[in-house]
Coordinates of C-alpha atoms in Angstrom, one line a residue:
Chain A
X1 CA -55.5 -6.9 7.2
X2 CA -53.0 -4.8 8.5
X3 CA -49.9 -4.6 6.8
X4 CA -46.3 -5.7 8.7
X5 CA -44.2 -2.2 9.3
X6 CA -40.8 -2.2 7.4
X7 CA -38.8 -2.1 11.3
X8 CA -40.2 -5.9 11.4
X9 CA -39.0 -7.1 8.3
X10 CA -35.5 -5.7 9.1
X11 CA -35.5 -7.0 12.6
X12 CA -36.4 -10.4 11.9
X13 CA -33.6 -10.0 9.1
X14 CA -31.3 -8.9 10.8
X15 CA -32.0 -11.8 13.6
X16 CA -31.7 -14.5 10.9
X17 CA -28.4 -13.2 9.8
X18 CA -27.2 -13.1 13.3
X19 CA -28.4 -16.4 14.4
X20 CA -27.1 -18.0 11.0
X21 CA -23.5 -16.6 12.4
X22 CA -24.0 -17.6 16.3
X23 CA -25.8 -20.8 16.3
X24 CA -23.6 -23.2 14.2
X25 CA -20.6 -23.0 16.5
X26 CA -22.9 -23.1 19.7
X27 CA -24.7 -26.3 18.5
X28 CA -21.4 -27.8 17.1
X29 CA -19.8 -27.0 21.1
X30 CA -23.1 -28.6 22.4
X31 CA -22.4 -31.7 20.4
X32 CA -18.7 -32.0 21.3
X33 CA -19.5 -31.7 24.8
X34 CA -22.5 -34.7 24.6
X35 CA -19.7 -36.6 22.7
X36 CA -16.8 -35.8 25.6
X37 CA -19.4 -36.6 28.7
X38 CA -20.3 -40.1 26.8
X39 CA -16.6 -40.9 26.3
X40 CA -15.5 -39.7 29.6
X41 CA -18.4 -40.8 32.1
X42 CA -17.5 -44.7 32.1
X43 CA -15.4 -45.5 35.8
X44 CA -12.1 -46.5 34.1
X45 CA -11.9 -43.1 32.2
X46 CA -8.5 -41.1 32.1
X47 CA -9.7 -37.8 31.9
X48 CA -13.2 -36.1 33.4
X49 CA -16.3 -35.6 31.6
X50 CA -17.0 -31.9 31.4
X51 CA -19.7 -31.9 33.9
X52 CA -17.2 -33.1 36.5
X53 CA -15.0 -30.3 35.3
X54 CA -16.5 -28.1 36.4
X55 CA -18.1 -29.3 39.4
X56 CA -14.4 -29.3 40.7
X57 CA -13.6 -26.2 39.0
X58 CA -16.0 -24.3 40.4
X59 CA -14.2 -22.7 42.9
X60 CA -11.7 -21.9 40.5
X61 CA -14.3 -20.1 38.1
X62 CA -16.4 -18.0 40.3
X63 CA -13.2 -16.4 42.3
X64 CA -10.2 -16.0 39.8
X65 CA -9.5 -13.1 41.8
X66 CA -8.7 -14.4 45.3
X67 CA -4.8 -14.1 46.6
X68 CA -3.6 -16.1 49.6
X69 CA 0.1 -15.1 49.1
X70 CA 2.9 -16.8 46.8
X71 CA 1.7 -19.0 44.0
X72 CA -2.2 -20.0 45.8
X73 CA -3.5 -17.0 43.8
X74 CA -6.9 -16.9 41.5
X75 CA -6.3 -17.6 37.7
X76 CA -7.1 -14.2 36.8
X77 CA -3.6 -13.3 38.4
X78 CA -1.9 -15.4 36.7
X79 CA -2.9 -14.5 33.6
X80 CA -2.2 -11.0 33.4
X81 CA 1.3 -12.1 35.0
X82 CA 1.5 -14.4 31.9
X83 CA -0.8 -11.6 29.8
X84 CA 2.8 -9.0 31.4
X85 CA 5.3 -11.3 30.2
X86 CA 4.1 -11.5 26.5
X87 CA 3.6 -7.9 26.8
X88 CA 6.5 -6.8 27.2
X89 CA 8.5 -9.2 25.3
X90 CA 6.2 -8.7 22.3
X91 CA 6.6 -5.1 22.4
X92 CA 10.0 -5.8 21.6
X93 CA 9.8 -8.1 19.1
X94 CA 7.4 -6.2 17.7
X95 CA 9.8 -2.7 17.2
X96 CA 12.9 -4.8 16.7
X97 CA 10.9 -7.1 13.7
X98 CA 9.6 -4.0 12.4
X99 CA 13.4 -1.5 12.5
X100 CA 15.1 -5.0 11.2
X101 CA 12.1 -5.7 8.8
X102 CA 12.6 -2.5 7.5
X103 CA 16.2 -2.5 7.3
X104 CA 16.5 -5.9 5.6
X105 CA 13.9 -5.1 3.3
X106 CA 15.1 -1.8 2.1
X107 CA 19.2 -2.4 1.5
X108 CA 20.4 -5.0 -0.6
X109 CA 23.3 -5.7 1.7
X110 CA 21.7 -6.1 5.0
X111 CA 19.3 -8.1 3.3
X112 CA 22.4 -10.6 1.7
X113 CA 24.0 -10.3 5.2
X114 CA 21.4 -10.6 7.3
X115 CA 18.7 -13.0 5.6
X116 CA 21.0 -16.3 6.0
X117 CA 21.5 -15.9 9.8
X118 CA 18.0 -14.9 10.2
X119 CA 16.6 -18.1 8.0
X120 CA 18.6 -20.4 10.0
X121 CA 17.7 -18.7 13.6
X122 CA 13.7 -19.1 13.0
X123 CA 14.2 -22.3 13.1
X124 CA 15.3 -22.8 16.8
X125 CA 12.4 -23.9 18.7
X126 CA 11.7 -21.2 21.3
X127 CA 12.0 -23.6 24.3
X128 CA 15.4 -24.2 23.4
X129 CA 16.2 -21.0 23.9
X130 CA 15.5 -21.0 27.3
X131 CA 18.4 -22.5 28.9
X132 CA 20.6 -20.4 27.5
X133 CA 18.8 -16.9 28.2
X134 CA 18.6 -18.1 31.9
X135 CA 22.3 -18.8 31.8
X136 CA 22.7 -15.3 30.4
X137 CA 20.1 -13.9 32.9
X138 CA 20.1 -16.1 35.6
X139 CA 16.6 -14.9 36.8
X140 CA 13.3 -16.3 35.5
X141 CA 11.3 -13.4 34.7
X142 CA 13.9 -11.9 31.9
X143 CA 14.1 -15.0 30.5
X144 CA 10.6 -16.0 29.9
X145 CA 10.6 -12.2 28.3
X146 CA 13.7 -13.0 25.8
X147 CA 11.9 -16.3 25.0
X148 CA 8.8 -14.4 23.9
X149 CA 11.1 -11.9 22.2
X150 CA 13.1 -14.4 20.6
X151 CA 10.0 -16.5 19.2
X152 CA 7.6 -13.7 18.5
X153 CA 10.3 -11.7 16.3
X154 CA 11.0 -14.0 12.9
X155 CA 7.9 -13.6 11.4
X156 CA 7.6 -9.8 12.2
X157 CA 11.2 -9.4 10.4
X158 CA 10.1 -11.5 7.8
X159 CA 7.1 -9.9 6.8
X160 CA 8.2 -6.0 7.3
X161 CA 11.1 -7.4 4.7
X162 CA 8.7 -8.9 2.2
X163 CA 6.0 -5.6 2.4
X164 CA 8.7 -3.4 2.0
X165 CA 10.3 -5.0 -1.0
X166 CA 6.9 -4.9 -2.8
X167 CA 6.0 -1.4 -2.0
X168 CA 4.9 -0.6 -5.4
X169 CA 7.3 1.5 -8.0
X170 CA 4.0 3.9 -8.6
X171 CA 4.4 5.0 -5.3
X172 CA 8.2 5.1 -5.1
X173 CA 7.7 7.0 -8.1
X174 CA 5.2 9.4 -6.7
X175 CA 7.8 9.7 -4.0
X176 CA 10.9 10.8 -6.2
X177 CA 8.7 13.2 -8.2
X178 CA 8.0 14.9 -4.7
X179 CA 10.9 14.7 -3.5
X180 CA 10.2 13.2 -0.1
X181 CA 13.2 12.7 2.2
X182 CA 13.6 9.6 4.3
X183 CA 11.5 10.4 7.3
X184 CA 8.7 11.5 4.7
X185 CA 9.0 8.5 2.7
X186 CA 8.9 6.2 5.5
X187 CA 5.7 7.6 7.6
X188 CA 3.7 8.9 4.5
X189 CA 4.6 5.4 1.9
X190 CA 6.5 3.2 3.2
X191 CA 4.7 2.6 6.8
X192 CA 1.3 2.2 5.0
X193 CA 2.2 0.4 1.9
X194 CA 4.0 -2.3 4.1
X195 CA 1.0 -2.4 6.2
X196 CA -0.8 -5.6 5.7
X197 CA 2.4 -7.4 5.9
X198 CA 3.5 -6.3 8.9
X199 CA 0.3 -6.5 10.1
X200 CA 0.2 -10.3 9.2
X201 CA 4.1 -10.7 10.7
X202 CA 2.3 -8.9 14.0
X203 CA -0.4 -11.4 14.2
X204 CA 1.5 -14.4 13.9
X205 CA 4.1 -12.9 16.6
X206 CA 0.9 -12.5 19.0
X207 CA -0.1 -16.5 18.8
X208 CA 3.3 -17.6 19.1
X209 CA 4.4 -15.3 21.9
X210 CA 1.2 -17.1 23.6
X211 CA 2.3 -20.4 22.6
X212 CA 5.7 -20.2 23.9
X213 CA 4.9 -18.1 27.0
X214 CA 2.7 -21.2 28.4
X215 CA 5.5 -23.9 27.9
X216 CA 8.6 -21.4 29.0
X217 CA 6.1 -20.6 32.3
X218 CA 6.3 -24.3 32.8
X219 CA 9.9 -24.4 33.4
X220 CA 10.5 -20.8 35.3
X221 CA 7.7 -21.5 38.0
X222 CA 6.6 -18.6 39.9
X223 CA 2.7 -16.8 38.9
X224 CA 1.6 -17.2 35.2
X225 CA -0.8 -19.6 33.7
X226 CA 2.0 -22.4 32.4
X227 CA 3.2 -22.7 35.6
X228 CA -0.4 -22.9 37.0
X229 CA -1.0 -25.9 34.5
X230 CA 2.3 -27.9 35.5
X231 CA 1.2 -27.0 39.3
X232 CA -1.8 -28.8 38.9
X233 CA -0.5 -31.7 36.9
X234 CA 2.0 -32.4 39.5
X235 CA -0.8 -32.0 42.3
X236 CA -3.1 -34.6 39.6
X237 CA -5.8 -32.1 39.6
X238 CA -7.0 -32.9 35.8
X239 CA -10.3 -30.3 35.5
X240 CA -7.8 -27.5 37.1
X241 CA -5.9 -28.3 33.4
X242 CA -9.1 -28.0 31.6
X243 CA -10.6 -25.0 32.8
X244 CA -6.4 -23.6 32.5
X245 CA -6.9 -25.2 28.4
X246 CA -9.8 -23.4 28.0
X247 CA -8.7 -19.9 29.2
X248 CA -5.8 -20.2 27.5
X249 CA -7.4 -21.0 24.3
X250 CA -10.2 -17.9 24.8
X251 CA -7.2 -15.4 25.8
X252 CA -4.7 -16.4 22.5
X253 CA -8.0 -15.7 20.4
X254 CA -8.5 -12.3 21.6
X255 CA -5.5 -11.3 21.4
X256 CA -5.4 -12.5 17.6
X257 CA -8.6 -10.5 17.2
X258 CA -7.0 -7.6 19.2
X259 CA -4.1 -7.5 16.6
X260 CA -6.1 -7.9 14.1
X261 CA -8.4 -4.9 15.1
X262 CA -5.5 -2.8 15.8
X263 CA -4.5 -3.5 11.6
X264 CA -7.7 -2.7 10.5
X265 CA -7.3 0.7 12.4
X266 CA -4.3 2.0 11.8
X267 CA -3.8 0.4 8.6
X268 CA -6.6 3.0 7.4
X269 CA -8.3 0.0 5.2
X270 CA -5.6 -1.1 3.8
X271 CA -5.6 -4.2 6.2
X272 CA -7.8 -6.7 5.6
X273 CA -9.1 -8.8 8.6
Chain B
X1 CA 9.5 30.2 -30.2
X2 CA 11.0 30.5 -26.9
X3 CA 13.4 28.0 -25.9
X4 CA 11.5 26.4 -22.3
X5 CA 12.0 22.4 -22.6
X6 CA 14.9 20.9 -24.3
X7 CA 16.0 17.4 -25.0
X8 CA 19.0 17.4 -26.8
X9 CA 20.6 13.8 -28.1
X10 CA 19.0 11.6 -25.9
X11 CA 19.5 8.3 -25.9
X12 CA 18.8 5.2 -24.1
X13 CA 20.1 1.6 -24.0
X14 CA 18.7 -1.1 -21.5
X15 CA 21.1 -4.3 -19.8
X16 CA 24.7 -4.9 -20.7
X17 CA 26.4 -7.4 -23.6
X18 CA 24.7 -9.7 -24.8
X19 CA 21.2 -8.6 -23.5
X20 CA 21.8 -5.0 -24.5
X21 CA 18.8 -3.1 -26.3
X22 CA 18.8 0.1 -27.5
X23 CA 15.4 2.0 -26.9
X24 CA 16.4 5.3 -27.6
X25 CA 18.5 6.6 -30.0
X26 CA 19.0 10.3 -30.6
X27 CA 16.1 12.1 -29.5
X28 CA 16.3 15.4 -29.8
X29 CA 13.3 18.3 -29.4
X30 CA 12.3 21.8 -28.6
X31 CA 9.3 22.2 -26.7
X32 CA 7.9 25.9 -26.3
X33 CA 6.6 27.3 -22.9
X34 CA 2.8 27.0 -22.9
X35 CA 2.6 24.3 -25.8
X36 CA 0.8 21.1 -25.6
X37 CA 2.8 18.2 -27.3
X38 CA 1.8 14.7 -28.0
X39 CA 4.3 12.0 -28.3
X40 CA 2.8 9.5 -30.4
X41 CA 4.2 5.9 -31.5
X42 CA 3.4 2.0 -31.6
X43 CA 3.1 0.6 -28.2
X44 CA 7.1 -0.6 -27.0
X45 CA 8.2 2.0 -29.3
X46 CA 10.1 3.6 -26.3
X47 CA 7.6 6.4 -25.7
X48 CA 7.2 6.1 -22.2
X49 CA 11.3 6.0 -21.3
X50 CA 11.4 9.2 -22.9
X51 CA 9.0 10.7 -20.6
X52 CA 10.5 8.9 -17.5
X53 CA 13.5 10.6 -18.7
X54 CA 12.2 14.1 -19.2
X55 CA 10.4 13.2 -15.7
X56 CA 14.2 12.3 -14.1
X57 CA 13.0 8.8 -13.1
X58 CA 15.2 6.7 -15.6
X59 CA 18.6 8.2 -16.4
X60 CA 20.1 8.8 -20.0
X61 CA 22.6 6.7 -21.2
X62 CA 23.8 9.8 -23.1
X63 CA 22.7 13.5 -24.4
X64 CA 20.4 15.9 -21.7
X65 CA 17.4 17.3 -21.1
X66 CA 17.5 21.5 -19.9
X67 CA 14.4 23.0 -18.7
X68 CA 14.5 26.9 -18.7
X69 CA 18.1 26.3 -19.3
X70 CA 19.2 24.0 -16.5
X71 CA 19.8 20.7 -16.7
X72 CA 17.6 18.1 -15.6
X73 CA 19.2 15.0 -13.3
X74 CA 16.6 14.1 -10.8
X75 CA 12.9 13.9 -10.3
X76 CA 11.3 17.0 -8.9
X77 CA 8.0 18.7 -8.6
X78 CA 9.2 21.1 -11.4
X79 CA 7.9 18.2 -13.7
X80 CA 4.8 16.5 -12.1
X81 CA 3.9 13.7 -13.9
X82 CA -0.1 12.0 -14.0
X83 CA 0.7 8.6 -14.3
X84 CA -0.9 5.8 -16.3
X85 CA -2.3 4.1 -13.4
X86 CA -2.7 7.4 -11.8
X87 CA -0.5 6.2 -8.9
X88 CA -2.7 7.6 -5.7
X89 CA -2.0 6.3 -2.1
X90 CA -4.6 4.3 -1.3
X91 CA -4.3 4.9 2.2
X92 CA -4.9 8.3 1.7
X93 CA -8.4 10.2 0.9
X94 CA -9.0 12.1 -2.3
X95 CA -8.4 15.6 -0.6
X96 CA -5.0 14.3 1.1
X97 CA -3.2 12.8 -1.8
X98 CA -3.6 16.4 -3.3
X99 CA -2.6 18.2 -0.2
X100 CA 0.1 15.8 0.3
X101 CA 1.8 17.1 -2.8
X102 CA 0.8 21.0 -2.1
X103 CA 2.1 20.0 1.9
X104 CA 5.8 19.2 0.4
X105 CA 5.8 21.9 -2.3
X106 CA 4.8 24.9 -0.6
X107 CA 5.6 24.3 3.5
X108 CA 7.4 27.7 4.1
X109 CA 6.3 29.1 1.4
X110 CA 2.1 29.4 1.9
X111 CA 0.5 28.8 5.1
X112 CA -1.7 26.3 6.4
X113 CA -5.0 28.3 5.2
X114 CA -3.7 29.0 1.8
X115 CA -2.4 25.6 1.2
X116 CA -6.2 24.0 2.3
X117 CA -7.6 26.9 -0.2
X118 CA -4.7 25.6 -3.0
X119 CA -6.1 22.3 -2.8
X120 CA -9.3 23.0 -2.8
X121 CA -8.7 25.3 -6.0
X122 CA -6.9 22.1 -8.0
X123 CA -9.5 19.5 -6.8
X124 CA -12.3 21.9 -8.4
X125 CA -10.5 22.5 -11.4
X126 CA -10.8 18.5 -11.9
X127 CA -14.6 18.7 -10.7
X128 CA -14.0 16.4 -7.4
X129 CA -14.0 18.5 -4.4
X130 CA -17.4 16.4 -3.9
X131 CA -15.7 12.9 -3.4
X132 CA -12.7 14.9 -1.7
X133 CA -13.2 13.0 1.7
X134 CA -13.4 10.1 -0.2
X135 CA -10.4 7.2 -0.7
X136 CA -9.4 6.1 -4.2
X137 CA -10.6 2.6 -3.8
X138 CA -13.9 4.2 -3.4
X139 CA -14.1 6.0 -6.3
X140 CA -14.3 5.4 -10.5
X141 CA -11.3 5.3 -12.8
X142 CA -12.0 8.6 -14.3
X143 CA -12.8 10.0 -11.5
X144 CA -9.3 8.8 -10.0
X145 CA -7.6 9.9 -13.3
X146 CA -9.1 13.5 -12.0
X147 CA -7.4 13.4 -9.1
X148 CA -4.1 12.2 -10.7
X149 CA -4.6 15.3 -12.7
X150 CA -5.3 17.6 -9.7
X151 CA -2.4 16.3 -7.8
X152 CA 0.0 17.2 -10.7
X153 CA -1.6 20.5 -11.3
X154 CA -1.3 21.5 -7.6
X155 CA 2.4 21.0 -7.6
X156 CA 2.6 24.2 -10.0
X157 CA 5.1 22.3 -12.6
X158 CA 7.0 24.0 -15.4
X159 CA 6.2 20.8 -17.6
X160 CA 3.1 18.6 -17.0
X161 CA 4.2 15.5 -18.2
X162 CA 1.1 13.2 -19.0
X163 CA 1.8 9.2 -19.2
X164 CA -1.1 8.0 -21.3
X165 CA -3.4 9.0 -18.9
X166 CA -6.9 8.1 -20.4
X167 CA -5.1 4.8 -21.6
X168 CA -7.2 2.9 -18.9
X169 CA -10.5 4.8 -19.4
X170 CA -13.5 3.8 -21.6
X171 CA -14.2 5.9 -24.7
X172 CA -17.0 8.5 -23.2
X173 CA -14.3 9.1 -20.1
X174 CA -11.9 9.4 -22.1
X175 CA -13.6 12.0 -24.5
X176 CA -15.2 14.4 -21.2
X177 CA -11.4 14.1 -19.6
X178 CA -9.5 15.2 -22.7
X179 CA -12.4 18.1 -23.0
X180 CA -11.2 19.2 -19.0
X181 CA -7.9 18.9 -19.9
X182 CA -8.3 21.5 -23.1
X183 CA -10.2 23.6 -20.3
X184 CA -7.4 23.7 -18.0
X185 CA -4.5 24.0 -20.6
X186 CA -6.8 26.7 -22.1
X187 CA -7.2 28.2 -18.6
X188 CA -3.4 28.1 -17.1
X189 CA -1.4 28.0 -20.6
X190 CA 1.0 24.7 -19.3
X191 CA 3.6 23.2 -20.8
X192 CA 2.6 19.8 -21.9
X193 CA 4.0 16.7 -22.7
X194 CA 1.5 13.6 -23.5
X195 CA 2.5 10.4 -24.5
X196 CA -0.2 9.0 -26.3
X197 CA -1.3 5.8 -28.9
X198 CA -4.6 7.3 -29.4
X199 CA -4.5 9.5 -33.1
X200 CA -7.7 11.2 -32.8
X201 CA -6.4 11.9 -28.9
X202 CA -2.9 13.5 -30.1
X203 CA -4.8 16.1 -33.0
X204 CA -7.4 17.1 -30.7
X205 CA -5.5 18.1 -27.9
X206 CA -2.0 19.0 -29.4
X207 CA -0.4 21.8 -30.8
X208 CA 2.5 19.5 -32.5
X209 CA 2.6 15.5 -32.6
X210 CA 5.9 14.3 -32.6
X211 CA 5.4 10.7 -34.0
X212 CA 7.8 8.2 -33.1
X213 CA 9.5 5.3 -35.6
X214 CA 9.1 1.4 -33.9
X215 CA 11.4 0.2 -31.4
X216 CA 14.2 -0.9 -31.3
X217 CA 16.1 2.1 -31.2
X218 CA 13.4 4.6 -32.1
X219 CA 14.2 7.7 -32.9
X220 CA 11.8 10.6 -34.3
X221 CA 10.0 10.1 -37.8
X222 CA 8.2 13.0 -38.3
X223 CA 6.4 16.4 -36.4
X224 CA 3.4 17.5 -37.3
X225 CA 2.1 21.0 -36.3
X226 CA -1.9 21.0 -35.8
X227 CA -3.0 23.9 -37.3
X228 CA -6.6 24.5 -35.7
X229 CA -7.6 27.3 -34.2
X230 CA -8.8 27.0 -30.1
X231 CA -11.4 26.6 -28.4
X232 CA -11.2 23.2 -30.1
X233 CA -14.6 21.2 -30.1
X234 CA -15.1 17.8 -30.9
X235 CA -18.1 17.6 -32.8
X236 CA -17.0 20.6 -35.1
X237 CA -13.7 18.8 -35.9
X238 CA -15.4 15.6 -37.6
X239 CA -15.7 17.6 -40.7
X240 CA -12.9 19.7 -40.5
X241 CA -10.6 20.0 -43.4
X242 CA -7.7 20.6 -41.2
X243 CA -8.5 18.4 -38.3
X244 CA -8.9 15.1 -41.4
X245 CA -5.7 16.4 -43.2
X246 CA -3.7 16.4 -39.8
X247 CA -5.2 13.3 -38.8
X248 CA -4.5 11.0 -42.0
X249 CA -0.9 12.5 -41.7
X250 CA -0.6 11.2 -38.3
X251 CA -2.2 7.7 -39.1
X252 CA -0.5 7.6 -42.9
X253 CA 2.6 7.3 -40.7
X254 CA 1.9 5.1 -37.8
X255 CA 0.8 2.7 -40.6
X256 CA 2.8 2.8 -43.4
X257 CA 5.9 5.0 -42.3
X258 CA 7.0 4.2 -39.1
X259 CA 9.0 1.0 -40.5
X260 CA 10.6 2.8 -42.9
X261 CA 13.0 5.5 -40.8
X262 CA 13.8 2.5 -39.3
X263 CA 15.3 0.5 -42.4
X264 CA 17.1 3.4 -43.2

């Protein structure tokens, strides 16, 4: 009898640990879909079984690149324009949070001036926003930005606050014993110490930002994803929503991951993901 | 006895009114340049704020401390402290949290080679240059304690001021770290100031023990000087005259004396 190499025993390991992870979630999705084409396939259904969805998205799925000119353009284009939007206005959120975070979470008196108005701001839904910035701006595009801004922002503030207030004394005291100036003190403690908080603030930002760039596109109009969805709702074409529903799920879950990611990496392993 | 470290009437009281509580009260001691001194006492006897105050990280309420004559107001490298909890930046690998200390110390003053070869010195003189790419989380207690050491060593400090810093470690640890640290004070004659509960600890490493009365408002109860001879080895001391005499003094008064200064 000849005896199994050790290679073997770790493949077939390493492939039960892998299909223990993978198949779960694709045999729950199988299910749900069964469960969806049963409830959806009688005549007097509202909304399409999944089959028909993408039968009549098909079009839709294998060219998401084509452009015939104004908004008749594939749904890769308008998600990047959506994917621009929350860009940009994320990237400001994201150094505003963290300078105000910072700021707020380091003086006492910002902190007692600033906290209140902050606590009562976060509230605002970021929709309602939206009239006023395009009364400010009166252009779309810089409005759907200082939505994003607006929404993604509280939690980042929030957060930096919190992870720099519990910076530990060890390491403010490590700090005075070396003497480190502010610029030193900020890149070398504070910075990493407040890591996994901002790092939290960040990742929340990112799946708001998403959330509220989908509902602000609906009202704007123009290229972008929400405006795609509310195009096809108006023209009744249901499975266009879907397949929209389902990209916009995929994309707002790797950008989560891609925050995430970015945390573990430049938090040094301080961030846990 | 030269005069090198000098705390002179400190004392210290915590909170305002009603709440007010006096820790300190009139601390005053000599501390020669190149002696080790244990500060020994019950625990919340006020030990520690006397070496954050000798450190510059909680203020007097009155009297000073002078280091080679000049009074001390702030933290500073002069006085690098190894911390309880050893304190390391986790974010940080063995080998940086060293040369982040020799970095801010000596930029201008060594240059990038000799400041890579002066922490490579202070991390061998601990025995951890092996784990030096490694990050604290990584490694054992002791072995962080090590680099707690190494870091306060590399800042070159008048006073080493040591915060019970085997406090955390299992006995055997304990025992090989406080054999490293004779090694080092033997090797580099620093000033040392060690707070300390343990007794055998305090007469194995010291040259005097300053023993401290129980809070509140502790003041000094008695110094012993440790008369034994260096090299010191453990083993030797169990039956050593001196080493038992100093000892039951040391424990005579954490048991039965320490209450008394107090009453009076």
């Amino acid at each position: 009898m000849r005896k199994t190499p050790a290679w073997v025993h770790a493949l077939r390991a390493r492939a039960i640990h892998v299909a223990g992870i993978v198949l779960p979630p694709v045999v729950m999705l199988a299910l749900l879909g069964v469960v969806w084409e049963f409830l959806c396939s009688s005549p007097d259904a509202t909304l399409p079984p999944p089959s028909k969805v993408v039968t009549d998205t098909w079009e839709l799925i294998t060219q998401p690149f084509y452009d015939n000119g104004g908004n008749d353009k594939g749904l890769f284009w308008h998600l990047l324009a959506s994917l621009k939007r929350v860009a940009l206005g994320y990237t400001f959120a994201a150094t505003g949070g963290i300078a105000l975070g910072v700021l707020i979470g380091s003086s006492k008196w910002a902190m007692r001036a600033l906290d209140p108005l902050f606590q009562v701001l976060r509230t605002i839904p970021p929709l309602a926003w939206l009239p006023l910035s395009l009364a400010a701006f009166r252009d779309g595009q810089p409005s759907a930005i200082f939505v994003i801004f607006i929404t993604a922002i509280w939690p980042i503030i929030i957060n930096t606050a919190v992870g720099v207030r519990n910076i530990a004394q060890d390491y403010r005291n490590v700090a005075k014993v070396l003497r480190l100036n502010g610029a030193e003190f900020f890149t070398t403690i504070m910075l990493p110490a407040a890591a996994p908080y901002i790092f939290t603030g960040l990742r929340i930002g990112i799946g708001l930002s998403w959330l509220a760039i989908v509902a602000a596109e609906m009202l704007i109009g123009g290229v972008g994803i929400g405006f795609f969805i509310w195009d096809a709702w108006n023209s009744s074409l249901i499975s266009d929503i879907i397949l929209a529903l389902v990209y916009v799920g995929i994309i707002g879950f790797l950008l989560d991951r891609l925050v995430a990611l970015a945390g573990k990496f430049i938090g040094r392993g301080t961030v846990s993901v | 006895m030269t005069e090198y470290l000098k705390i002179e009437h400190v004392c210290k009281t915590f909170g305002k009114g009603e709440s007010r509580s006096e820790v300190l009260r009139d601390i005053s001691l000599d501390v020669a340049k190149g002696e080790y001194l244990a500060i020994i006492g019950h625990s919340g006897c006020g030990k520690s704020t006397l070496l954050n105050i000798v450190a510059g990280l909680t203020e007097a309420s009155s009297g000073y401390v002078f280091l080679e004559g000049r009074e001390v107001h702030q933290p500073g490298p002069d006085r690098a402290v190894v911390f309880q909890n050893h304190s390391l930046l986790p974010w940080l690998t063995v080998y940086d949290n060293v040369r982040l200390a020799v970095d801010k110390i000596f930029r201008g003053r060594k240059s990038t080679a000799e400041r890579h070869d002066w922490t490579l010195r202070n991390l061998e003189l601990v025995h951890m240059t092996h784990a030096m790419k490694k990050r604290p989380g990584e490694i054992s207690g002791g072995m962080k304690q090590r680099v707690g050491i190494a870091r306060a060593l590399a800042m070159s400090p008048k006073v080493l001021l040591l915060d019970e810093p085997f406090g955390a470690l299992d006995a055997l640890t304990r025992a090989h770290l406080q054999e490293e640290v004779m090694k080092i004070h033997a090797e580099l004659n620093n000033t040392v100031l060690m707070i300390t509960h343990d007794v055998d600890e305090a007469v194995l490493l010291s040259d005097r023990i300053v023993m401290m009365t129980n809070g509140p408002a502790a003041q000094i109860g008695e110094v012993h000087r440790v008369e034994l001879s260096r090299p010191r080895n453990r083993l030797d001391l169990i039956a050593n005259a001196g080493y038992i005499e100093s000892r039951a003094r040391v424990l005579e008064f954490l048991h039965k004396k320490s209450h008394y200064v107090e009453a009076a």
